[in-house]
PDB file of C-alpha atoms in Angstrom:
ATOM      1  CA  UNK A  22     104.220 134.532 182.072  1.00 43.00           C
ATOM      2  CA  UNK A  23     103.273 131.635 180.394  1.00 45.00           C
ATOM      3  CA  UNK A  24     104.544 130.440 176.982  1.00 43.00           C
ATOM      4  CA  UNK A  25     101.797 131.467 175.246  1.00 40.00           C
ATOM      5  CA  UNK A  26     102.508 135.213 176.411  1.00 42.00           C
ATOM      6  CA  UNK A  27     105.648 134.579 174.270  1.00 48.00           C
ATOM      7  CA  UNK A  28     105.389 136.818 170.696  1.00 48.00           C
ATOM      8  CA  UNK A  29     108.351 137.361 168.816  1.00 47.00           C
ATOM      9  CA  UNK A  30     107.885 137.471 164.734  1.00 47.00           C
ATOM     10  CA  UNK A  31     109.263 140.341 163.715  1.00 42.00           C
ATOM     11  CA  UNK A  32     111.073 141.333 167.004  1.00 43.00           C
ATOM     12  CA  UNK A  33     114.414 140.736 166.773  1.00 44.00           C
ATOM     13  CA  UNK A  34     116.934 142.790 168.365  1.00 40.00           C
ATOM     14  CA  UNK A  35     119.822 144.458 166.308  1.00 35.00           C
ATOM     15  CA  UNK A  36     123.044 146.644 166.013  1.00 34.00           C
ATOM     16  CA  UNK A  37     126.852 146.084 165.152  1.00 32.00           C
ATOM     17  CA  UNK A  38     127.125 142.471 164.556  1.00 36.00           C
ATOM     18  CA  UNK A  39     128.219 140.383 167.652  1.00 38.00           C
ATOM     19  CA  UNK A  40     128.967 136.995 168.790  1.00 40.00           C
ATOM     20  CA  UNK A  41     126.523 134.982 171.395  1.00 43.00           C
ATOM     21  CA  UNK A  42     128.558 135.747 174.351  1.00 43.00           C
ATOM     22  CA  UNK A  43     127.647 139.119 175.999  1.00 43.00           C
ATOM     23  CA  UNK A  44     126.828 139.299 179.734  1.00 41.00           C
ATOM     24  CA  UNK A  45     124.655 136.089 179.828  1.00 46.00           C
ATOM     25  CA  UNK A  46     126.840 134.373 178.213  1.00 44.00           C
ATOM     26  CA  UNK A  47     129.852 135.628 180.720  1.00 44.00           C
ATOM     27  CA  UNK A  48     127.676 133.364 183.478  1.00 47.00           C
ATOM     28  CA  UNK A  49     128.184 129.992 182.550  1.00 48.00           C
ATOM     29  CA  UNK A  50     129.142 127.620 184.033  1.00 48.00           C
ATOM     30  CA  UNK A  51     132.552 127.704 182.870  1.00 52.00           C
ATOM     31  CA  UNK A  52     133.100 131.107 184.197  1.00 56.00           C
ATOM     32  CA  UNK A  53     131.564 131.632 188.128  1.00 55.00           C
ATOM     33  CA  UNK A  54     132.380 128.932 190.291  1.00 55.00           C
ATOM     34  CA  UNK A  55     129.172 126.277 190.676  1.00 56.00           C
ATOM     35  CA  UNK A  56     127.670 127.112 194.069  1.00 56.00           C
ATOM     36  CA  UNK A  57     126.972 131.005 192.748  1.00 61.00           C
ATOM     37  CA  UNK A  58     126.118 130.021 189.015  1.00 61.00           C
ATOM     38  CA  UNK A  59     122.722 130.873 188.211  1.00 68.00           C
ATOM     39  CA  UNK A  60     121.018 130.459 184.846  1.00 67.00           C
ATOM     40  CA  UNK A  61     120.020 134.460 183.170  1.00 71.00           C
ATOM     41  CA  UNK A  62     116.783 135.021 182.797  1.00 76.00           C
ATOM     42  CA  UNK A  63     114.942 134.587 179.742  1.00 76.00           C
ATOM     43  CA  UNK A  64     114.457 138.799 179.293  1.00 82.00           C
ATOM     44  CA  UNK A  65     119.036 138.692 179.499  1.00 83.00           C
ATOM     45  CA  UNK A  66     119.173 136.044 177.265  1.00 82.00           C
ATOM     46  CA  UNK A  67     116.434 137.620 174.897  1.00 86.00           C
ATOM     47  CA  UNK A  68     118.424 140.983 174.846  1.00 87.00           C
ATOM     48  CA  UNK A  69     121.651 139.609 174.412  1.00 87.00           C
ATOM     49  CA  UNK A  70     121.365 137.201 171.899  1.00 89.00           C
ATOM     50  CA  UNK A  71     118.412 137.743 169.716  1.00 90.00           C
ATOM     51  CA  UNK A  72     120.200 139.106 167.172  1.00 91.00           C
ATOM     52  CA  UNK A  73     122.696 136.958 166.190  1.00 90.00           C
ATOM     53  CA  UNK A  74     119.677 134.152 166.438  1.00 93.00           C
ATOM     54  CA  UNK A  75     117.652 135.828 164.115  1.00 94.00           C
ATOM     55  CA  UNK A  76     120.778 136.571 161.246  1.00 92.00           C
ATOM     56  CA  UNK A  77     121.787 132.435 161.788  1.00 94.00           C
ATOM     57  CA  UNK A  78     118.136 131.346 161.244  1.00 94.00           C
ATOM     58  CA  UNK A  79     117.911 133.925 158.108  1.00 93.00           C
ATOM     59  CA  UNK A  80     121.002 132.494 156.613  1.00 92.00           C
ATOM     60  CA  UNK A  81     119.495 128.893 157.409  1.00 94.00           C
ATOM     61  CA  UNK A  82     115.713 129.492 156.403  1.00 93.00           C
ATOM     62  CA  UNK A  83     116.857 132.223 153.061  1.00 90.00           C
ATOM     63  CA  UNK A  84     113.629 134.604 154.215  1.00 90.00           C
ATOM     64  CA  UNK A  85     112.477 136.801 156.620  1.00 90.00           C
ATOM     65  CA  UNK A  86     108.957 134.675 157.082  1.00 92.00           C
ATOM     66  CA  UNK A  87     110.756 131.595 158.295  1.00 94.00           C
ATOM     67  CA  UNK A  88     113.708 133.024 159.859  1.00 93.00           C
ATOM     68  CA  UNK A  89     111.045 135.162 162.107  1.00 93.00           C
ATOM     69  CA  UNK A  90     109.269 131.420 162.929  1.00 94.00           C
ATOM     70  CA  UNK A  91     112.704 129.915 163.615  1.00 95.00           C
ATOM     71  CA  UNK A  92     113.381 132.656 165.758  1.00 94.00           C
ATOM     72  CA  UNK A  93     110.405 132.334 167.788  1.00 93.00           C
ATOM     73  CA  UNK A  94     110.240 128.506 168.096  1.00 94.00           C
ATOM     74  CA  UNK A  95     114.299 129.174 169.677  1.00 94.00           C
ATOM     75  CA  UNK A  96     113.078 131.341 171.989  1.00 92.00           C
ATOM     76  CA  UNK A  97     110.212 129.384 173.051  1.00 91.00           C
ATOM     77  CA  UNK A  98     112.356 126.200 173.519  1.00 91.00           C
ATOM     78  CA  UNK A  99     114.743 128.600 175.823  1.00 88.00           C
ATOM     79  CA  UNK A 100     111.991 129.683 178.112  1.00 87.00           C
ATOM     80  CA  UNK A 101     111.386 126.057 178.315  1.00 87.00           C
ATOM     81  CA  UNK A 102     114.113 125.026 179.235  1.00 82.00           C
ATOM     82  CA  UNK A 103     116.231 127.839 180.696  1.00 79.00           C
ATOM     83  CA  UNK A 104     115.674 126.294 184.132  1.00 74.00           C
ATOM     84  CA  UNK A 105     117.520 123.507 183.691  1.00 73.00           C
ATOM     85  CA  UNK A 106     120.072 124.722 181.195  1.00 73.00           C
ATOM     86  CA  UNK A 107     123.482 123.509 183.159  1.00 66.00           C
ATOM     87  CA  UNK A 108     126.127 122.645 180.782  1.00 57.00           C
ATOM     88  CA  UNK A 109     128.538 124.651 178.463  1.00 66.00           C
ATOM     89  CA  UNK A 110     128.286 127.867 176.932  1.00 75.00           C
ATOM     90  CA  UNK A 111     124.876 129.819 175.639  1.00 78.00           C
ATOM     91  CA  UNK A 112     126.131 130.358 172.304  1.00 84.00           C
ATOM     92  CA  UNK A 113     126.827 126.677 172.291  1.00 87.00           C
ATOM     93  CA  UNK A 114     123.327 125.677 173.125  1.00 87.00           C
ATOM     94  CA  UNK A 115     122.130 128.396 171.185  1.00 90.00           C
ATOM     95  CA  UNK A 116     123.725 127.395 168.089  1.00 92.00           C
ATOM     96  CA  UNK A 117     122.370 123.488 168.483  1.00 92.00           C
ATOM     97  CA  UNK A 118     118.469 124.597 169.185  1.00 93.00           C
ATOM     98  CA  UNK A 119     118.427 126.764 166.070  1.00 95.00           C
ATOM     99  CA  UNK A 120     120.741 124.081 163.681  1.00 95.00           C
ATOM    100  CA  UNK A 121     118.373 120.787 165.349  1.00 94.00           C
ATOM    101  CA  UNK A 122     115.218 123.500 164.977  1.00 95.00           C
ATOM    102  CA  UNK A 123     116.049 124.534 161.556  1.00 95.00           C
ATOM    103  CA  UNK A 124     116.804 120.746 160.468  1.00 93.00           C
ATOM    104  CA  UNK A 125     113.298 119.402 161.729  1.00 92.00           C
ATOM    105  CA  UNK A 126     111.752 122.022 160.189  1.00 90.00           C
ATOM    106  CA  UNK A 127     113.382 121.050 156.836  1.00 89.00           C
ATOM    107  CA  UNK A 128     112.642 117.455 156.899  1.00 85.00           C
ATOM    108  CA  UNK A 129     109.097 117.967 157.704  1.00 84.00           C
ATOM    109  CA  UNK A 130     109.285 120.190 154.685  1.00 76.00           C
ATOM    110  CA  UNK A 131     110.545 117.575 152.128  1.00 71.00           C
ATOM    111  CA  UNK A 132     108.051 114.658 153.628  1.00 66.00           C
ATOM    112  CA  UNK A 133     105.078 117.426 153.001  1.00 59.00           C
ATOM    113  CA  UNK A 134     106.302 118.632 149.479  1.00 49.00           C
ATOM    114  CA  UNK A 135     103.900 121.185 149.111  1.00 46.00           C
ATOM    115  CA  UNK A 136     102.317 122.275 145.341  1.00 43.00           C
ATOM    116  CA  UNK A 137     102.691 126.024 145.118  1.00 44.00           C
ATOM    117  CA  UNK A 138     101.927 128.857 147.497  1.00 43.00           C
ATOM    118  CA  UNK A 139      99.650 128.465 150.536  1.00 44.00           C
ATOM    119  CA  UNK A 140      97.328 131.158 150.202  1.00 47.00           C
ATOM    120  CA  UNK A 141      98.652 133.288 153.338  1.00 48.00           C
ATOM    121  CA  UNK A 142     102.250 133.598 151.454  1.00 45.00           C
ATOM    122  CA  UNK A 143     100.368 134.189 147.754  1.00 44.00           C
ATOM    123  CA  UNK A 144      98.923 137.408 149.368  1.00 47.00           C
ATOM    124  CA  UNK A 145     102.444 137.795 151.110  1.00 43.00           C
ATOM    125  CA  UNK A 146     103.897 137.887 147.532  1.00 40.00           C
ATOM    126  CA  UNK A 147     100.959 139.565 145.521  1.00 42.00           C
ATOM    127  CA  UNK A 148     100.352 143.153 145.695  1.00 41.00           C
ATOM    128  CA  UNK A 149     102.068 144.429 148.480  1.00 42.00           C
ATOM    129  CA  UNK A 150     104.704 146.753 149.050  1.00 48.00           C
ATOM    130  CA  UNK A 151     107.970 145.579 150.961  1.00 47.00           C
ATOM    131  CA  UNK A 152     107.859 146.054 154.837  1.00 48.00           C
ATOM    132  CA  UNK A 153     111.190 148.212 156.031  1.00 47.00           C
ATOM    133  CA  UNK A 154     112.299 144.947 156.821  1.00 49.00           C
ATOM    134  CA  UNK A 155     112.054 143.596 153.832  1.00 49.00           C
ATOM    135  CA  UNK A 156     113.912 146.570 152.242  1.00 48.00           C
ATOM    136  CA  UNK A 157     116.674 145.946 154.599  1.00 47.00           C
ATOM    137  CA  UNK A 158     116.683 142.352 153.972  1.00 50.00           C
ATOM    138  CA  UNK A 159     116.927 143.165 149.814  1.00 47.00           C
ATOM    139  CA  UNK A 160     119.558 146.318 150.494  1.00 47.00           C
ATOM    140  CA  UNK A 161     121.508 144.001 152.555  1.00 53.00           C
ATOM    141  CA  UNK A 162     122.016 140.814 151.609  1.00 57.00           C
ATOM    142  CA  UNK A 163     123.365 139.474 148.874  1.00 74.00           C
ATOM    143  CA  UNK A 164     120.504 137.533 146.628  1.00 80.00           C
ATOM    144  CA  UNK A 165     122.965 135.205 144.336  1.00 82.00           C
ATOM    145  CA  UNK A 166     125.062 134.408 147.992  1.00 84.00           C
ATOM    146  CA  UNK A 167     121.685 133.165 149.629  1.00 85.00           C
ATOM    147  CA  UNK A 168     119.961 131.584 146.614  1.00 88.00           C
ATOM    148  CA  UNK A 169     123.155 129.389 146.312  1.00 89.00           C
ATOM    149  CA  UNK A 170     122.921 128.345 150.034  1.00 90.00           C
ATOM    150  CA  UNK A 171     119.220 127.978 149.819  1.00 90.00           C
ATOM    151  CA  UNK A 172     120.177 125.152 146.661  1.00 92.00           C
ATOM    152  CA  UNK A 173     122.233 123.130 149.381  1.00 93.00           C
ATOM    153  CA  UNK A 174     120.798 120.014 151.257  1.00 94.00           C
ATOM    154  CA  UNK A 175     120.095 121.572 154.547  1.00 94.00           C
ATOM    155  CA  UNK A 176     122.769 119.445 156.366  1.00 95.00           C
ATOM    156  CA  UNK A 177     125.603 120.801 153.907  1.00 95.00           C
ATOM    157  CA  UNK A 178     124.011 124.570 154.243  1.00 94.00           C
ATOM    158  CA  UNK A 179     124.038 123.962 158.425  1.00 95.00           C
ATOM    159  CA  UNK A 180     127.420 123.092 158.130  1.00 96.00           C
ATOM    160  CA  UNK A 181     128.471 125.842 156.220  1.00 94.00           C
ATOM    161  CA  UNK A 182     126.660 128.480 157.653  1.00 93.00           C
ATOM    162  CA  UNK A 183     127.618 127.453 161.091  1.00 94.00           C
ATOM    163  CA  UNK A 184     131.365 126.666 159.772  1.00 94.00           C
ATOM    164  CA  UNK A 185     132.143 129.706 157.358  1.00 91.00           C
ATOM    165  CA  UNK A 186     129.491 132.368 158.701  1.00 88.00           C
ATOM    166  CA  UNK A 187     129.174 132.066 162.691  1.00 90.00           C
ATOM    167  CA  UNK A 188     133.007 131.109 162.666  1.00 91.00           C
ATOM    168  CA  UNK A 189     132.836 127.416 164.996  1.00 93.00           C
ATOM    169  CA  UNK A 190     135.147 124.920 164.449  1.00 94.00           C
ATOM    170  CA  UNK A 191     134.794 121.479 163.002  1.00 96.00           C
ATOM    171  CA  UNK A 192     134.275 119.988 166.676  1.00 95.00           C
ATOM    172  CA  UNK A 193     131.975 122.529 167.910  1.00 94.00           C
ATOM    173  CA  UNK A 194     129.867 122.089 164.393  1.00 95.00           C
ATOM    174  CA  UNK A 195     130.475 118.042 165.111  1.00 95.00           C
ATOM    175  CA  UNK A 196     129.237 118.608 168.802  1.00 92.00           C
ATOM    176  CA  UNK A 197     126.215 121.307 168.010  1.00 92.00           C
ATOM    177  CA  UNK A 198     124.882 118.518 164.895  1.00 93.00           C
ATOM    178  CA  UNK A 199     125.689 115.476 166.922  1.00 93.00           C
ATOM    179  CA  UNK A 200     127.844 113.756 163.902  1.00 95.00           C
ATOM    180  CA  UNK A 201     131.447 112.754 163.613  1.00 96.00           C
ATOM    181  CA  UNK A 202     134.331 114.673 162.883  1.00 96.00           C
ATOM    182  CA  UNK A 203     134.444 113.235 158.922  1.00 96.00           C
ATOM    183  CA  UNK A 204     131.053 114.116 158.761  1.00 97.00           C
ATOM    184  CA  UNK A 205     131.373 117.876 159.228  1.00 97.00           C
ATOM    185  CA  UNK A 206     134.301 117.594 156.996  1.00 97.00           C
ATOM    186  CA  UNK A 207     133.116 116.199 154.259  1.00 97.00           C
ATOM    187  CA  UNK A 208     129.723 118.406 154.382  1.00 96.00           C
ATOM    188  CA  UNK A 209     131.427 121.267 154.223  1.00 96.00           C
ATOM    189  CA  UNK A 210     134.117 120.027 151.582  1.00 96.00           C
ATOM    190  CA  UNK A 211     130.507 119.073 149.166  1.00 96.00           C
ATOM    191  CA  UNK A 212     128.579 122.291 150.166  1.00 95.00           C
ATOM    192  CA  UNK A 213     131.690 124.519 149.418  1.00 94.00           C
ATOM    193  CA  UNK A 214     131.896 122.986 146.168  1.00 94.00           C
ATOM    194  CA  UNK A 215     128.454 123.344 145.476  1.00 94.00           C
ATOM    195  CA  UNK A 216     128.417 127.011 146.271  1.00 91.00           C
ATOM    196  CA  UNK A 217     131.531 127.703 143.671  1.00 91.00           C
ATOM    197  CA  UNK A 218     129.612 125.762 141.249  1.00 92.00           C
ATOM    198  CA  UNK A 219     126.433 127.791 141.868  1.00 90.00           C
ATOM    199  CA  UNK A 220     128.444 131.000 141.857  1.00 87.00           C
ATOM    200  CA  UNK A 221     130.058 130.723 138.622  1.00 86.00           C
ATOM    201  CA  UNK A 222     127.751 133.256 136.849  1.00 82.00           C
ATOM    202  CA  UNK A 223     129.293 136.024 138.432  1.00 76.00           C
ATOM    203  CA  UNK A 224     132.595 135.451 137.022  1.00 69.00           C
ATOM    204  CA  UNK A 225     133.237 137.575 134.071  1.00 62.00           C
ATOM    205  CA  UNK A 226     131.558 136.769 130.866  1.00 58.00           C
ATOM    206  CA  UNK A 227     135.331 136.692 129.089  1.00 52.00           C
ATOM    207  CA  UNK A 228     138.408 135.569 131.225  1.00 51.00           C
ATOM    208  CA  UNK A 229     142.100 135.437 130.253  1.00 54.00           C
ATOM    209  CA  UNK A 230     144.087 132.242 131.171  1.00 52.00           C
ATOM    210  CA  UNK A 231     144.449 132.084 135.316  1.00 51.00           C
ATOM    211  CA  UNK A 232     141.803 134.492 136.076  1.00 49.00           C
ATOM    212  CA  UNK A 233     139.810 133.478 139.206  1.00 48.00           C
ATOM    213  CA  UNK A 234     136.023 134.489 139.732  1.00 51.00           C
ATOM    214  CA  UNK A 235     134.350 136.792 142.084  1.00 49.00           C
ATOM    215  CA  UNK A 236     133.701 133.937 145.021  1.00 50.00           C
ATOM    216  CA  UNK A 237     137.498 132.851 144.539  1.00 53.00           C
ATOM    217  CA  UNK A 238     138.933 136.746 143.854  1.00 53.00           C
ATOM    218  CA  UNK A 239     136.920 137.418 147.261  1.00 53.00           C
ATOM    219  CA  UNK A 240     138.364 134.129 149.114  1.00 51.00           C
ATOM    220  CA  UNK A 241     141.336 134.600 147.814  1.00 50.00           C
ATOM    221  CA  UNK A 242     141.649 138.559 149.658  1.00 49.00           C
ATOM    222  CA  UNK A 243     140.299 137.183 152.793  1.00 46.00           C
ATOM    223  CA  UNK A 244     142.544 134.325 152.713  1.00 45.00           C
ATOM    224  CA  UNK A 245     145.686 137.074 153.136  1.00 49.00           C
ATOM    225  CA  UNK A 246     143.530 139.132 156.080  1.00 46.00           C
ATOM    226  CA  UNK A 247     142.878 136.019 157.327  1.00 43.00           C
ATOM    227  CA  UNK A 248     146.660 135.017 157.551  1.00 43.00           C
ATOM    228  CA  UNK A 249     147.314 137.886 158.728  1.00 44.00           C
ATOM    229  CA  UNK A 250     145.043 137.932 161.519  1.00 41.00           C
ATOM    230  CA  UNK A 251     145.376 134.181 162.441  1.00 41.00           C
ATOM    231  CA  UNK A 252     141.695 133.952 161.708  1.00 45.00           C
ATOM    232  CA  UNK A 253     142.515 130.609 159.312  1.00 46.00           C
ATOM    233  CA  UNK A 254     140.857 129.340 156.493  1.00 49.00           C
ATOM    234  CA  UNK A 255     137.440 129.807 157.596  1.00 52.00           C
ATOM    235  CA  UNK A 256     137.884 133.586 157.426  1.00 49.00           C
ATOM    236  CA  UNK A 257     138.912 133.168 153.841  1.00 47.00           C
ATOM    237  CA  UNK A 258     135.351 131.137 153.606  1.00 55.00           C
ATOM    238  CA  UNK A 259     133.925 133.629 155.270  1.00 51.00           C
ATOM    239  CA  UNK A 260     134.021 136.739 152.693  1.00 48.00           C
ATOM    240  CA  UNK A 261     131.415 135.131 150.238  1.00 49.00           C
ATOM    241  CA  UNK A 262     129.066 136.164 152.770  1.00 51.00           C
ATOM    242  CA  UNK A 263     127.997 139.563 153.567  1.00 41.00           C
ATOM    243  CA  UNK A 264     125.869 139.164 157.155  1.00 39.00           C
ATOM    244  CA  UNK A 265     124.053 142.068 158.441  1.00 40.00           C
ATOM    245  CA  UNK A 266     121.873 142.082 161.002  1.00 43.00           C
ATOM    246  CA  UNK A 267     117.905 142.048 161.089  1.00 45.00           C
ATOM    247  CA  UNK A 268     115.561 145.463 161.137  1.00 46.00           C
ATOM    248  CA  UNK A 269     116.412 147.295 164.436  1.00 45.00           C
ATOM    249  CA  UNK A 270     113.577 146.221 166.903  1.00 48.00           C
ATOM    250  CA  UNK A 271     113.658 145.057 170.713  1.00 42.00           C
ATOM    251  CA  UNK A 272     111.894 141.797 171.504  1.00 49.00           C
ATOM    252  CA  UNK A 273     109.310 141.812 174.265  1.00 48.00           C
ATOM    253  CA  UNK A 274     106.873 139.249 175.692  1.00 47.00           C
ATOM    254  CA  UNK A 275     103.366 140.014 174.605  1.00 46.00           C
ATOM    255  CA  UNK A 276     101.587 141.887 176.886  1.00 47.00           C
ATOM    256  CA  UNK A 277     104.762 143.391 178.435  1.00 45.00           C
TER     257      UNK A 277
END
């Protein structure tokens, strides 16, 4: 199967929302001893992980159309290179193809700056009725949340989604971006800001002395489950954001 074969808009696997690590992610490197480690195969990895890669490349891209593309190009780049994948963790080097994808794919954006709608998304937009994944997208996720991540720079919105959505920690964000430490930090510090700023609408219209608004009220409530848990301040982050998962379908290769 060549990579051509390879056709995956709109064929992104779902269910109760999970982390990277499922059974190809159990055989890395780290966990069977290096004379019986063998990479998965790209059909594993495609089951067990497609999911989670399509919900961080929605949260990175804002829509369906470009999280669907993102999703794709990831996949492609793993059959690529699954051959010679050898260090860490899959969710690791998971994470860092979709983040670097996303990020090339943004900067080639702001060197184009297209004027308006290319025709194929004008007829996207005009006329049509939502696709059931669509619907989910608009039942499920929360439009002033994602509009105030899609304002960010896309190195502060990497930072946060990866940070306060997927749950890594300042190294592994430092490690999957290739930047320093202070970097991540103060990324996330300015993107935070920027999405209280942004968020400020939904506060209520007349508020007493002290009152917080909905983003802090909802940080604020994770903040305790958080402590209780041990989860830490990025769980308190983490409650802005509700995260589902993509329209249940199963990725094949085309053809299959």
């Amino acid at each position: 199967m060549g990579v051509a074969a390879l056709s995956f808009k709109g064929a992104v696997g779902v269910g109760p929302r999970q982390g990277f690590g499922n059974a190809a992610a159990s055989r890395t490197r780290e966990n069977v001893p290096e004379a019986e480690w063998a990479p998965p195969s790209w059909d594993e990895v495609v089951r067990e992980h497609s999911a989670r890669v399509y919900r961080l490349a929605y949260r990175l891209t804002g829509n369906q159309h470009d999280a669907e593309d993102l999703t794709q190009e990831v996949f492609v780049r793993v059959f690529r290179s699954l051959s010679n994948y050898t260090p860490g963790t899959f969710e690791g080097w998971l994470h860092r193809i979709t983040t670097n994808l996303f990020l090339d794919m943004a900067r080639r954006r702001q060197r184009i700056r297209f004027e308006g709608l290319a025709d194929d998304a004008a007829e996207r937009l005009q006329g049509r009725e939502p696709t059931p994944a669509q619907a989910f997208d608009d039942r499920n996720f929360d439009a002033d949340v994602q509009n105030a991540l899609d304002a960010l720079a896309p190195e502060y919105r990497a930072a946060v989604v990866l940070c306060d959505i997927e749950g890594l920690s300042y190294e592994e964000i430092s490690a999957t971006l290739g930047v320093k430490l202070g970097t991540v930090r103060s990324r996330i510090h300015r993107g935070r800001a920027q999405l209280r700023a942004a968020l400020e609408h939904r506060a209520p219209q007349r508020r007493r002395p002290g009152t917080r608004n909905e983003y802090q009220a909802a940080a604020a409530a994770a903040a305790q489950s958080a402590a209780e848990t041990g989860e830490g301040e990025r769980g308190a982050h983490a409650a802005a954001f509700a995260v589902p998962g993509p329209p249940r379908r199963h990725p094949q290769p085309e053809g299959a």
